[in-house]
mmCIF file of C-alpha atoms in Angstrom:
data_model
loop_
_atom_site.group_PDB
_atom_site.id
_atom_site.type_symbol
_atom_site.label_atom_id
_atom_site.label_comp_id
_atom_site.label_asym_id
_atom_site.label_seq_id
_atom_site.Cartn_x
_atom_site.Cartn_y
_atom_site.Cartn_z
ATOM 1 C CA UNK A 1 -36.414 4.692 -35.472
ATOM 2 C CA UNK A 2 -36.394 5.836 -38.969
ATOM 3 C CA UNK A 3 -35.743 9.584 -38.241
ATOM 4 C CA UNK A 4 -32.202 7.924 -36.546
ATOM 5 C CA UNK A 5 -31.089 5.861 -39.523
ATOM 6 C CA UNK A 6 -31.821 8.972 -41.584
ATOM 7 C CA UNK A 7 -29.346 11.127 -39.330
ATOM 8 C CA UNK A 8 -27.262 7.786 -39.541
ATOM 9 C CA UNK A 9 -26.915 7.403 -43.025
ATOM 10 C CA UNK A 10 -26.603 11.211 -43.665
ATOM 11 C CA UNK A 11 -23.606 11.493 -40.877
ATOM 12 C CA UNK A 12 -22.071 8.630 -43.707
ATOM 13 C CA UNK A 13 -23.165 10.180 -46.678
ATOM 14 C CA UNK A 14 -23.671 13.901 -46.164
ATOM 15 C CA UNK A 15 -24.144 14.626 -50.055
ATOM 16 C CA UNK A 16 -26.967 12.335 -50.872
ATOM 17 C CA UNK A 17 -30.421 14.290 -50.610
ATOM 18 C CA UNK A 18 -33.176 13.314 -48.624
ATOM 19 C CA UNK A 19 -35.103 10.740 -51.471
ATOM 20 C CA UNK A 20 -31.973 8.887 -51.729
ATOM 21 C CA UNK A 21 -31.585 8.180 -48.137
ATOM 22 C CA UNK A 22 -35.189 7.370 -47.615
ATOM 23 C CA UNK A 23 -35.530 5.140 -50.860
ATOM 24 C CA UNK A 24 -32.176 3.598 -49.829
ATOM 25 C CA UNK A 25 -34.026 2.882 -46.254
ATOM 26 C CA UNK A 26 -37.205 1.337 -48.183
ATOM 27 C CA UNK A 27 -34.917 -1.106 -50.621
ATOM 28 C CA UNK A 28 -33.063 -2.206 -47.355
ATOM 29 C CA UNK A 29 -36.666 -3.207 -45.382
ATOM 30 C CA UNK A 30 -37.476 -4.823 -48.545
ATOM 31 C CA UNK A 31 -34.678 -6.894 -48.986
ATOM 32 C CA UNK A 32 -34.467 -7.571 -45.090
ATOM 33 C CA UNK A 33 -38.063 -9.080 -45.519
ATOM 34 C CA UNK A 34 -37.247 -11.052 -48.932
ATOM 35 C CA UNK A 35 -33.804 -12.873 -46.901
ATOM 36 C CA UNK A 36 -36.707 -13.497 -44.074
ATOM 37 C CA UNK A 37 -38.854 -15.191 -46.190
ATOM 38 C CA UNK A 38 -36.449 -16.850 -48.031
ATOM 39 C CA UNK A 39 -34.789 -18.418 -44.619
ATOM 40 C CA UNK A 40 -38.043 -19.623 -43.095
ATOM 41 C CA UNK A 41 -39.655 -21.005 -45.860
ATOM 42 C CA UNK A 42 -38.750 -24.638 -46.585
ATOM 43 C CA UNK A 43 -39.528 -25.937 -50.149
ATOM 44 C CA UNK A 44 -40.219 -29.284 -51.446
ATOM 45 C CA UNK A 45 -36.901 -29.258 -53.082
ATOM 46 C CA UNK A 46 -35.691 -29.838 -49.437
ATOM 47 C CA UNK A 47 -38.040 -32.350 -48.594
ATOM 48 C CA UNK A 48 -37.011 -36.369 -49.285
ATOM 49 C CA UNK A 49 -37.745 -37.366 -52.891
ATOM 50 C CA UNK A 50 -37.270 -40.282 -54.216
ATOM 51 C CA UNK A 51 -34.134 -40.035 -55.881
ATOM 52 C CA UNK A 52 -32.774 -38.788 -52.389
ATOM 53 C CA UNK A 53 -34.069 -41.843 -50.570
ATOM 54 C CA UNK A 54 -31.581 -43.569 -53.670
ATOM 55 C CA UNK A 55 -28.377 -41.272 -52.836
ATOM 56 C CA UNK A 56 -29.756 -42.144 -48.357
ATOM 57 C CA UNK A 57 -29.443 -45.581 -49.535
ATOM 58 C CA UNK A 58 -25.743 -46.026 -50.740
ATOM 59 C CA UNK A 59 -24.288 -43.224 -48.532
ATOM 60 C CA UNK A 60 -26.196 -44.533 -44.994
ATOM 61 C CA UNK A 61 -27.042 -41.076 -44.199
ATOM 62 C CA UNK A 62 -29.465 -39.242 -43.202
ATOM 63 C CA UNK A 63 -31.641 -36.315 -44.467
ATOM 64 C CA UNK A 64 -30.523 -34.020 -42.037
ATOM 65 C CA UNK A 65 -26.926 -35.055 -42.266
ATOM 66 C CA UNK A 66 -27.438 -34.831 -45.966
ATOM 67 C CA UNK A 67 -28.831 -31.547 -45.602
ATOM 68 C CA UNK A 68 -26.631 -30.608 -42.753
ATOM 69 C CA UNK A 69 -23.500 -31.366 -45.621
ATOM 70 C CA UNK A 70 -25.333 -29.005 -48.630
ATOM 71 C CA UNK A 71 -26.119 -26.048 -46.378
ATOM 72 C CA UNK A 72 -21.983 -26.450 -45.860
ATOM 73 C CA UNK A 73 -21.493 -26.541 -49.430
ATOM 74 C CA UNK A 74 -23.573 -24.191 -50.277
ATOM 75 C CA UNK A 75 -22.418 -21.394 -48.370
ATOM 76 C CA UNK A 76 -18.998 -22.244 -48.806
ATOM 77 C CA UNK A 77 -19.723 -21.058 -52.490
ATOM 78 C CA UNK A 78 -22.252 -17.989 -51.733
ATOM 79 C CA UNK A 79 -19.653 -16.622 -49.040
ATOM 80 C CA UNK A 80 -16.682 -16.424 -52.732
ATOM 81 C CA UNK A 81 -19.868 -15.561 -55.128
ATOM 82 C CA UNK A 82 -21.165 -12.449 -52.535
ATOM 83 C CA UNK A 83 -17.536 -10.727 -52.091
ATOM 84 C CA UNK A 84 -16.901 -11.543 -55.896
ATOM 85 C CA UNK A 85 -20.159 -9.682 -57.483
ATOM 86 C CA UNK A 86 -19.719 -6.939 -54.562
ATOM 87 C CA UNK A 87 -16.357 -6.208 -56.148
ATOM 88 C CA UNK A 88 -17.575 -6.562 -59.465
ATOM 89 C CA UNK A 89 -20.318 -3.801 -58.833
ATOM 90 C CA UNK A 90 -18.299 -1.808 -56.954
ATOM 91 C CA UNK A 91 -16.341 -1.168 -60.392
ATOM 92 C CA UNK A 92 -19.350 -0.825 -62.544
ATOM 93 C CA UNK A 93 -21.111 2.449 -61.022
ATOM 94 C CA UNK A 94 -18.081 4.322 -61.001
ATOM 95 C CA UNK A 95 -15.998 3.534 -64.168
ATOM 96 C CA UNK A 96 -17.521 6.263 -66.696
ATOM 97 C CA UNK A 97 -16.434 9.115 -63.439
ATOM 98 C CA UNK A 98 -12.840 7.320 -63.492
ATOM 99 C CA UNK A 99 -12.786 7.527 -67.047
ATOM 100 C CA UNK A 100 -14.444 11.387 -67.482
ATOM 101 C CA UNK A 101 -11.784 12.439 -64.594
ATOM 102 C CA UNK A 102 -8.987 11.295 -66.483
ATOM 103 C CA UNK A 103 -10.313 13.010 -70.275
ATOM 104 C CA UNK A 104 -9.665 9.572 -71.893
ATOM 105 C CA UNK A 105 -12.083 8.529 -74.775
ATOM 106 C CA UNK A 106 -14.643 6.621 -72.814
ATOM 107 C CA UNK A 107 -16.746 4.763 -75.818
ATOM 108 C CA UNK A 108 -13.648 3.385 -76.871
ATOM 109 C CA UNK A 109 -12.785 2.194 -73.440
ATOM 110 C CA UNK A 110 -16.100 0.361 -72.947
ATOM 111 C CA UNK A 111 -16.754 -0.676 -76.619
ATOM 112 C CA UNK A 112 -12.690 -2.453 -76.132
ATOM 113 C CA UNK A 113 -14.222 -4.358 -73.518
ATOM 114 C CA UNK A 114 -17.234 -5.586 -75.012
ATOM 115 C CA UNK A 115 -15.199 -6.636 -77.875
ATOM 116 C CA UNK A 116 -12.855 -8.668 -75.977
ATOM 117 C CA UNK A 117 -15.303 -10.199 -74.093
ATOM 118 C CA UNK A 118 -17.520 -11.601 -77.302
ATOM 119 C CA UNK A 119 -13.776 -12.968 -78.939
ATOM 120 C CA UNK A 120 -12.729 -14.634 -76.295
ATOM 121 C CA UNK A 121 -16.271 -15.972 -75.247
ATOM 122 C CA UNK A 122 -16.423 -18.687 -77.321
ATOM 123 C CA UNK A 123 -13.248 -20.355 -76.182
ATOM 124 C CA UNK A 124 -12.774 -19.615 -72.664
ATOM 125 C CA UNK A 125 -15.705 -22.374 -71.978
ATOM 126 C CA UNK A 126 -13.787 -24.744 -73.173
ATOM 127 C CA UNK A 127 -10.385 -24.086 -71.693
ATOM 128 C CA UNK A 128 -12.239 -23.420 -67.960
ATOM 129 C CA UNK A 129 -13.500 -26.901 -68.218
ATOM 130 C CA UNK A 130 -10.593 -28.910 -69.772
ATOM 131 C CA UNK A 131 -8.049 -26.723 -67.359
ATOM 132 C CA UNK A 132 -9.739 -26.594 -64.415
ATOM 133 C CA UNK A 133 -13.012 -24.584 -62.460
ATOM 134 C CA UNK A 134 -11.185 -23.695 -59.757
ATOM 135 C CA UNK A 135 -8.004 -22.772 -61.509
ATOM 136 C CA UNK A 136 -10.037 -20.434 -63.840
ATOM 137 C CA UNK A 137 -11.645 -18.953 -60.564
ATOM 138 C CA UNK A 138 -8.384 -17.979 -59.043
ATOM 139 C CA UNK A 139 -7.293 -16.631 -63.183
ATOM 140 C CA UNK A 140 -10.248 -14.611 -62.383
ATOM 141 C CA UNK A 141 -9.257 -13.117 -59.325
ATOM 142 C CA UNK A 142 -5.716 -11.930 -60.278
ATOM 143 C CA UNK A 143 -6.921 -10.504 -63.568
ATOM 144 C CA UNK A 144 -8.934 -8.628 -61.658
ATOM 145 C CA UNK A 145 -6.240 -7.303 -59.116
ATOM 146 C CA UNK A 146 -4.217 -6.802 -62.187
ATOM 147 C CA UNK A 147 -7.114 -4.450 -63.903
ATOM 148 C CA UNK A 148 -8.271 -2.808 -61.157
ATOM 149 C CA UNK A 149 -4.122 -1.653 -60.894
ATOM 150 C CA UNK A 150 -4.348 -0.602 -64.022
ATOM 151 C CA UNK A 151 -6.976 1.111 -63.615
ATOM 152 C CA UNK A 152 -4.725 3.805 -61.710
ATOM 153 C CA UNK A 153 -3.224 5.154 -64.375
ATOM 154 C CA UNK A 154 -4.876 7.486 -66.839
ATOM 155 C CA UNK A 155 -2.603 6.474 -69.589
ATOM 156 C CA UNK A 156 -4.884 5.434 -72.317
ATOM 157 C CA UNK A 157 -2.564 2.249 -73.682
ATOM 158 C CA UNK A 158 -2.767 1.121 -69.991
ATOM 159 C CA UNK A 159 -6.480 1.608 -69.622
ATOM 160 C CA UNK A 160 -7.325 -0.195 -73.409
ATOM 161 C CA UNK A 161 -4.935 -3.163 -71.813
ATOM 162 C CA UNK A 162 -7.309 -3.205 -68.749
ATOM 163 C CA UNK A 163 -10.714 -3.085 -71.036
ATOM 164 C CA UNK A 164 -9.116 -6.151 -72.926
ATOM 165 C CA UNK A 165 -8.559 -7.921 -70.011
ATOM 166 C CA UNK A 166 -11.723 -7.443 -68.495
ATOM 167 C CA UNK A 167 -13.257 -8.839 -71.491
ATOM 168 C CA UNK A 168 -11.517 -11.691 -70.326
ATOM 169 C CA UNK A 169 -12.478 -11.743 -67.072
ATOM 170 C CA UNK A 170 -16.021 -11.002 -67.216
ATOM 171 C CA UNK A 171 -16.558 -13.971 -69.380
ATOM 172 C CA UNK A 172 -14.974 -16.025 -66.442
ATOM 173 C CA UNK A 173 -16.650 -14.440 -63.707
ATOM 174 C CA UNK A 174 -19.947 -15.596 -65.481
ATOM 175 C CA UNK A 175 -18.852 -19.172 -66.348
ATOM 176 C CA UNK A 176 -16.198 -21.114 -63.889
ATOM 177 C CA UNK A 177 -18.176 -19.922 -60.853
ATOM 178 C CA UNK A 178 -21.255 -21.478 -61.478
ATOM 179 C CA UNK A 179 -19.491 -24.577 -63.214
ATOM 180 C CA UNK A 180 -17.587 -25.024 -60.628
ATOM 181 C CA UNK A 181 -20.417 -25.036 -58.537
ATOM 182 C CA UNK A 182 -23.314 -27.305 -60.469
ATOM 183 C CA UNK A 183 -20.380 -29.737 -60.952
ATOM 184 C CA UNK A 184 -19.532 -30.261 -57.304
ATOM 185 C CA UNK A 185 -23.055 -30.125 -56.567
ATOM 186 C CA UNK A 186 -23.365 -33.445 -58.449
ATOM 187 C CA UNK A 187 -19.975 -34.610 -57.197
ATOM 188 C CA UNK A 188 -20.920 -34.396 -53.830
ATOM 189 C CA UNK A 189 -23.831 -36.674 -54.207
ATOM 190 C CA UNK A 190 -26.516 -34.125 -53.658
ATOM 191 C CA UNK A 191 -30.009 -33.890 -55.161
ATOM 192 C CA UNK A 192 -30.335 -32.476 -58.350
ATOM 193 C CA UNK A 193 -33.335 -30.564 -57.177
ATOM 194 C CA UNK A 194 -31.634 -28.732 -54.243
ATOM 195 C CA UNK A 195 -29.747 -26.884 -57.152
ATOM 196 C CA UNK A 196 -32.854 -25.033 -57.579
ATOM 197 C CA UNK A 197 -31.819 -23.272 -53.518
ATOM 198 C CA UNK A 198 -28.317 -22.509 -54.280
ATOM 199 C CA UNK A 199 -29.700 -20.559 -57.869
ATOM 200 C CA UNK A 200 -32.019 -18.699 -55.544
ATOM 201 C CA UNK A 201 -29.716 -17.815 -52.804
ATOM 202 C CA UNK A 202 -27.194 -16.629 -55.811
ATOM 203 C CA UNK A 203 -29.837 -14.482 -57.501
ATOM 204 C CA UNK A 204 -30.871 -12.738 -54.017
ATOM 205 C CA UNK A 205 -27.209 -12.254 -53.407
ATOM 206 C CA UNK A 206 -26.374 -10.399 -56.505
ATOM 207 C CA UNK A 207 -29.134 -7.917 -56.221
ATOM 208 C CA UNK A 208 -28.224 -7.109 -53.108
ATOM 209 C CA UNK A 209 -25.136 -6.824 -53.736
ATOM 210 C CA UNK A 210 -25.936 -4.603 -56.268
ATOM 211 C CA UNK A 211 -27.648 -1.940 -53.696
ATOM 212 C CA UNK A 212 -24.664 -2.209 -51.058
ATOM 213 C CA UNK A 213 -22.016 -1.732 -53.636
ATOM 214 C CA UNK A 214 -23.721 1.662 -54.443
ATOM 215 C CA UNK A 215 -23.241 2.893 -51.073
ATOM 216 C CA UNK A 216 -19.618 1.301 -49.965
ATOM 217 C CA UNK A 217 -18.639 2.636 -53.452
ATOM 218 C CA UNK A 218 -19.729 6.314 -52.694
ATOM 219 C CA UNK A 219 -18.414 5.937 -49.630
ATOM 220 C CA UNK A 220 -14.782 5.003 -50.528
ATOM 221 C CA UNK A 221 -14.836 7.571 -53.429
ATOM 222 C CA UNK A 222 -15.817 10.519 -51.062
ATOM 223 C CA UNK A 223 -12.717 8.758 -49.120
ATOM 224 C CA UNK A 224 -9.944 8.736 -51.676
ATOM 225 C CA UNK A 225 -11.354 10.194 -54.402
ATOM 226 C CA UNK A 226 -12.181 8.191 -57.758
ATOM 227 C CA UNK A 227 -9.811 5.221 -57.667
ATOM 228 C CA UNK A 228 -11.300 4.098 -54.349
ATOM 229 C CA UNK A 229 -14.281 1.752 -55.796
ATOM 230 C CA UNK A 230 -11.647 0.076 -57.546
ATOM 231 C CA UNK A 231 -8.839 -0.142 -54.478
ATOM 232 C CA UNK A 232 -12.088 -1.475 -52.492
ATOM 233 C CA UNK A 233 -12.366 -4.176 -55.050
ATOM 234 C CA UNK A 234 -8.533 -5.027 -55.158
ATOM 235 C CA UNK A 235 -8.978 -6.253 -51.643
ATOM 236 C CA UNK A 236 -12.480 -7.781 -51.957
ATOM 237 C CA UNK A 237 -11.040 -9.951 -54.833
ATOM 238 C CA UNK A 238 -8.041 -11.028 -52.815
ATOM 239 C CA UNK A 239 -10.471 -12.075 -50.516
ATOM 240 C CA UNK A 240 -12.117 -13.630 -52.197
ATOM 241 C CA UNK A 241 -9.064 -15.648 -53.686
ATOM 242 C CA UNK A 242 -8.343 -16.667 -50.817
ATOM 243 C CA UNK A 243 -11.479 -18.315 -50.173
ATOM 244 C CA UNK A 244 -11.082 -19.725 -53.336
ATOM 245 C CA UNK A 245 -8.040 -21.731 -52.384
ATOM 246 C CA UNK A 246 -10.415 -24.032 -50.281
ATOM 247 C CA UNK A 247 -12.226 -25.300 -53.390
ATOM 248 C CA UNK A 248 -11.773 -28.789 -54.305
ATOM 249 C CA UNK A 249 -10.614 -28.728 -58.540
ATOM 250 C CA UNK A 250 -13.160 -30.352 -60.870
ATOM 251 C CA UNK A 251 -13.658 -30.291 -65.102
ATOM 252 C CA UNK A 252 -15.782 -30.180 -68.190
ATOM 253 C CA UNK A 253 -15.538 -34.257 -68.406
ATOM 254 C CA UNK A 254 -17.101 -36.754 -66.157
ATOM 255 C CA UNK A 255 -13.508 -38.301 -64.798
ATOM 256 C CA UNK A 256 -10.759 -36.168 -63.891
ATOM 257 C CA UNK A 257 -8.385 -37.910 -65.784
ATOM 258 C CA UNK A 258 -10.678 -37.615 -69.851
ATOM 259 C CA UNK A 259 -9.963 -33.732 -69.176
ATOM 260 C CA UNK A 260 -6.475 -34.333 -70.206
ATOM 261 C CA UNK A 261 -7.460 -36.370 -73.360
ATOM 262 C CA UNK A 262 -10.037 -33.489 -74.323
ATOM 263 C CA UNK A 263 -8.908 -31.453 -76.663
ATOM 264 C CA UNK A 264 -10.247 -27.506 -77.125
ATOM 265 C CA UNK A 265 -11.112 -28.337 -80.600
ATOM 266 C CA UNK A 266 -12.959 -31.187 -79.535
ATOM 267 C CA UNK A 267 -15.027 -29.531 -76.686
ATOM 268 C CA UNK A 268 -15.402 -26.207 -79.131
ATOM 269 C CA UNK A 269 -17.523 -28.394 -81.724
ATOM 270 C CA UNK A 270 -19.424 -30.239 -79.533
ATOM 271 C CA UNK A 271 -20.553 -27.160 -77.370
ATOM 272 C CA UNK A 272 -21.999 -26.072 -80.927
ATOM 273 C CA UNK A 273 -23.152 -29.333 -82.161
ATOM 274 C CA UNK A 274 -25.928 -29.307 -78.615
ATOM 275 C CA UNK A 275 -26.595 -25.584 -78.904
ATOM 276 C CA UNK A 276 -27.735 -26.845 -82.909
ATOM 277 C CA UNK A 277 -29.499 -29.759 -81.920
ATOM 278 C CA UNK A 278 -31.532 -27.956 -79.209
ATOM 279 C CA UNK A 279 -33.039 -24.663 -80.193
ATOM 280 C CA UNK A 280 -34.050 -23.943 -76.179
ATOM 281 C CA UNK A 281 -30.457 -23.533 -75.806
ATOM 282 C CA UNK A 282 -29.913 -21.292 -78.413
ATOM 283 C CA UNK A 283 -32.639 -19.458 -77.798
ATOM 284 C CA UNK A 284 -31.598 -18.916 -74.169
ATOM 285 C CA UNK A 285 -28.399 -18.193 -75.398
ATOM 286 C CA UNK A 286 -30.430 -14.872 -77.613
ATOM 287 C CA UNK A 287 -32.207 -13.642 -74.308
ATOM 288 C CA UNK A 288 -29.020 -13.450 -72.093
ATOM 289 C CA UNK A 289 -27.647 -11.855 -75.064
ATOM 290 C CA UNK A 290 -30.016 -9.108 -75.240
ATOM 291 C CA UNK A 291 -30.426 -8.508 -72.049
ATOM 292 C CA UNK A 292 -27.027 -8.685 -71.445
ATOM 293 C CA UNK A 293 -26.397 -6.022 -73.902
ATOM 294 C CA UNK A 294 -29.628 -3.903 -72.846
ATOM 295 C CA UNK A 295 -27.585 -4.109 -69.310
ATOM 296 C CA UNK A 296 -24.382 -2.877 -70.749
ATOM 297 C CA UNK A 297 -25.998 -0.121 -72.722
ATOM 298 C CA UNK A 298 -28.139 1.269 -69.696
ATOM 299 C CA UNK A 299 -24.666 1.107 -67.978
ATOM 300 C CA UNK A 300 -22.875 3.524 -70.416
ATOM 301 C CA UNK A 301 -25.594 5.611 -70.865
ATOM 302 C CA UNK A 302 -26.669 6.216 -67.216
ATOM 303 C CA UNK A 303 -23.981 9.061 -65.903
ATOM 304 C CA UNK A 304 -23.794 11.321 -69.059
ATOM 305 C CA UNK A 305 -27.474 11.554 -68.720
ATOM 306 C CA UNK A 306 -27.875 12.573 -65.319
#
């Protein structure tokens, strides 16, 4: 059995030597058995509590309708967040190659992007939830088409316009998703422990995603040279646009209608007034920071060194 997905995988990716295909192989039985384990095993954040019996009491349901309702909502969301972070990674492993084929200066390309992304990071919070979660998610997706156009061109104006933007974007991508989804979550009535499921399913997703972008990515560039990671992702983000569309709208505030009354200015100073009053924020804040830019570094430094 493994001797034929080894003359599989090599018929699909002829230039990859031997390792590759067998450690590919090994990461795939590992995350086969993970999603196994994962499925089958119930956890007491499933089971009644008693602040479900509370929400059982005013809606007349029951636990497995209740239940029955989440697992709905919850893959309603993982089926936009896998296509999303399978485009997303599909751009990452190949952008330095795009960049080195076209004899741009890469470090400013990348160190654009980073910059954008910590200006505008303090603000887009605040707009996302006074304009909107799912309007922000469907902001995401056309900046997205829109940079992933531009990255056809190997004029370097056009390419520093598509680093800004994805400064943008990446600070979305990482923000009105999950709001969107934690706020829902709580709109729809559902236990604030089950959360704890959807988080799960979400981090399994994106490491997976992760390994399969690697290989549709290398497939499409042997394919149509280059560009094709990023023509793959143009039509995983419309996709995943679409899918969007479904999504109820919800805000920062607690009624729809305070979002209008909300000022930026407002929402800006109280974001920092909690992340000063409670130093576990901040210092989560720190970690994601560094390894964020641990992350970003490794992902520069990677190609020129092999």
């Amino acid at each position: 059995m493994d001797g034929k997905a080894n003359d599989l995988l090599a018929g699909i990716l002829p230039d990859w030597p031997q390792w590759a295909v067998s450690l590919l192989l090994a990461m795939s039985a590992a995350l086969a058995v993970t999603l196994a384990i994962n499925h089958f095993y119930t956890s007491n954040d499933e089971k009644e509590s008693p602040e479900e019996q509370k929400l059982l009491n005013k809606s007349h349901k029951t636990h497995e309708s209740l239940l029955a309702e989440f697992n709905s909502f919850r893959w309603s969301y993982l089926s936009v967040y896998l296509v999303i972070m399978l485009a997303d990674w599909m751009q990452g492993t190949h952008m330095y190659t795009l960049y080195l084929s076209y004899n741009v200066n890469i470090s400013a390309l990348f160190l654009t992007g980073f910059l954008s992304g910590a200006i505008f990071a303090p603000f887009l919070g605040s707009l996302v939830d006074k304009f909107g979660r799912k309007r922000s998610c469907i902001i995401y997706c056309v900046l997205e088409i829109i940079i992933n156009w531009l990255e056809h061109y190997s004029h370097f104006g056009t390419l520093l316009l598509g680093r800004v933007l994805g400064g943008i974007s990446t600070n979305l991508l990482f923000s009105a998703f999950e709001s969107w989804m934690t706020t829902e979550h709580r709109r729809k009535g559902f236990p604030e422990e089950w959360l704890a499921r959807t988080y799960s399913d979400c981090s399994i997703a994106n490491g997976s995603t992760a390994v399969l972008a690697g290989v549709v990515a290398q497939v499409l560039e042997d394919l149509l040279g280059h560009i094709g990671p990023f023509q793959g992702a143009i039509a995983l983000t419309f996709l995943a646009m679409i899918l969007v569309l479904r999504w109820d709208e919800n805000y920062g505030e607690e009624s729809e209608g305070s979002h209008a009354e909300s000022s930026l200015y407002r929402q800006f100073v109280d974001g920092w007034k909690l992340v000063a009053s409670d130093s576990k924020i901040f210092r989560i804040g720190l970690i994601q920071a560094l390894s964020e830019g641990g992350t970003y570094t490794f992902v520069f430094m990677w190609v020129p060194t092999l």
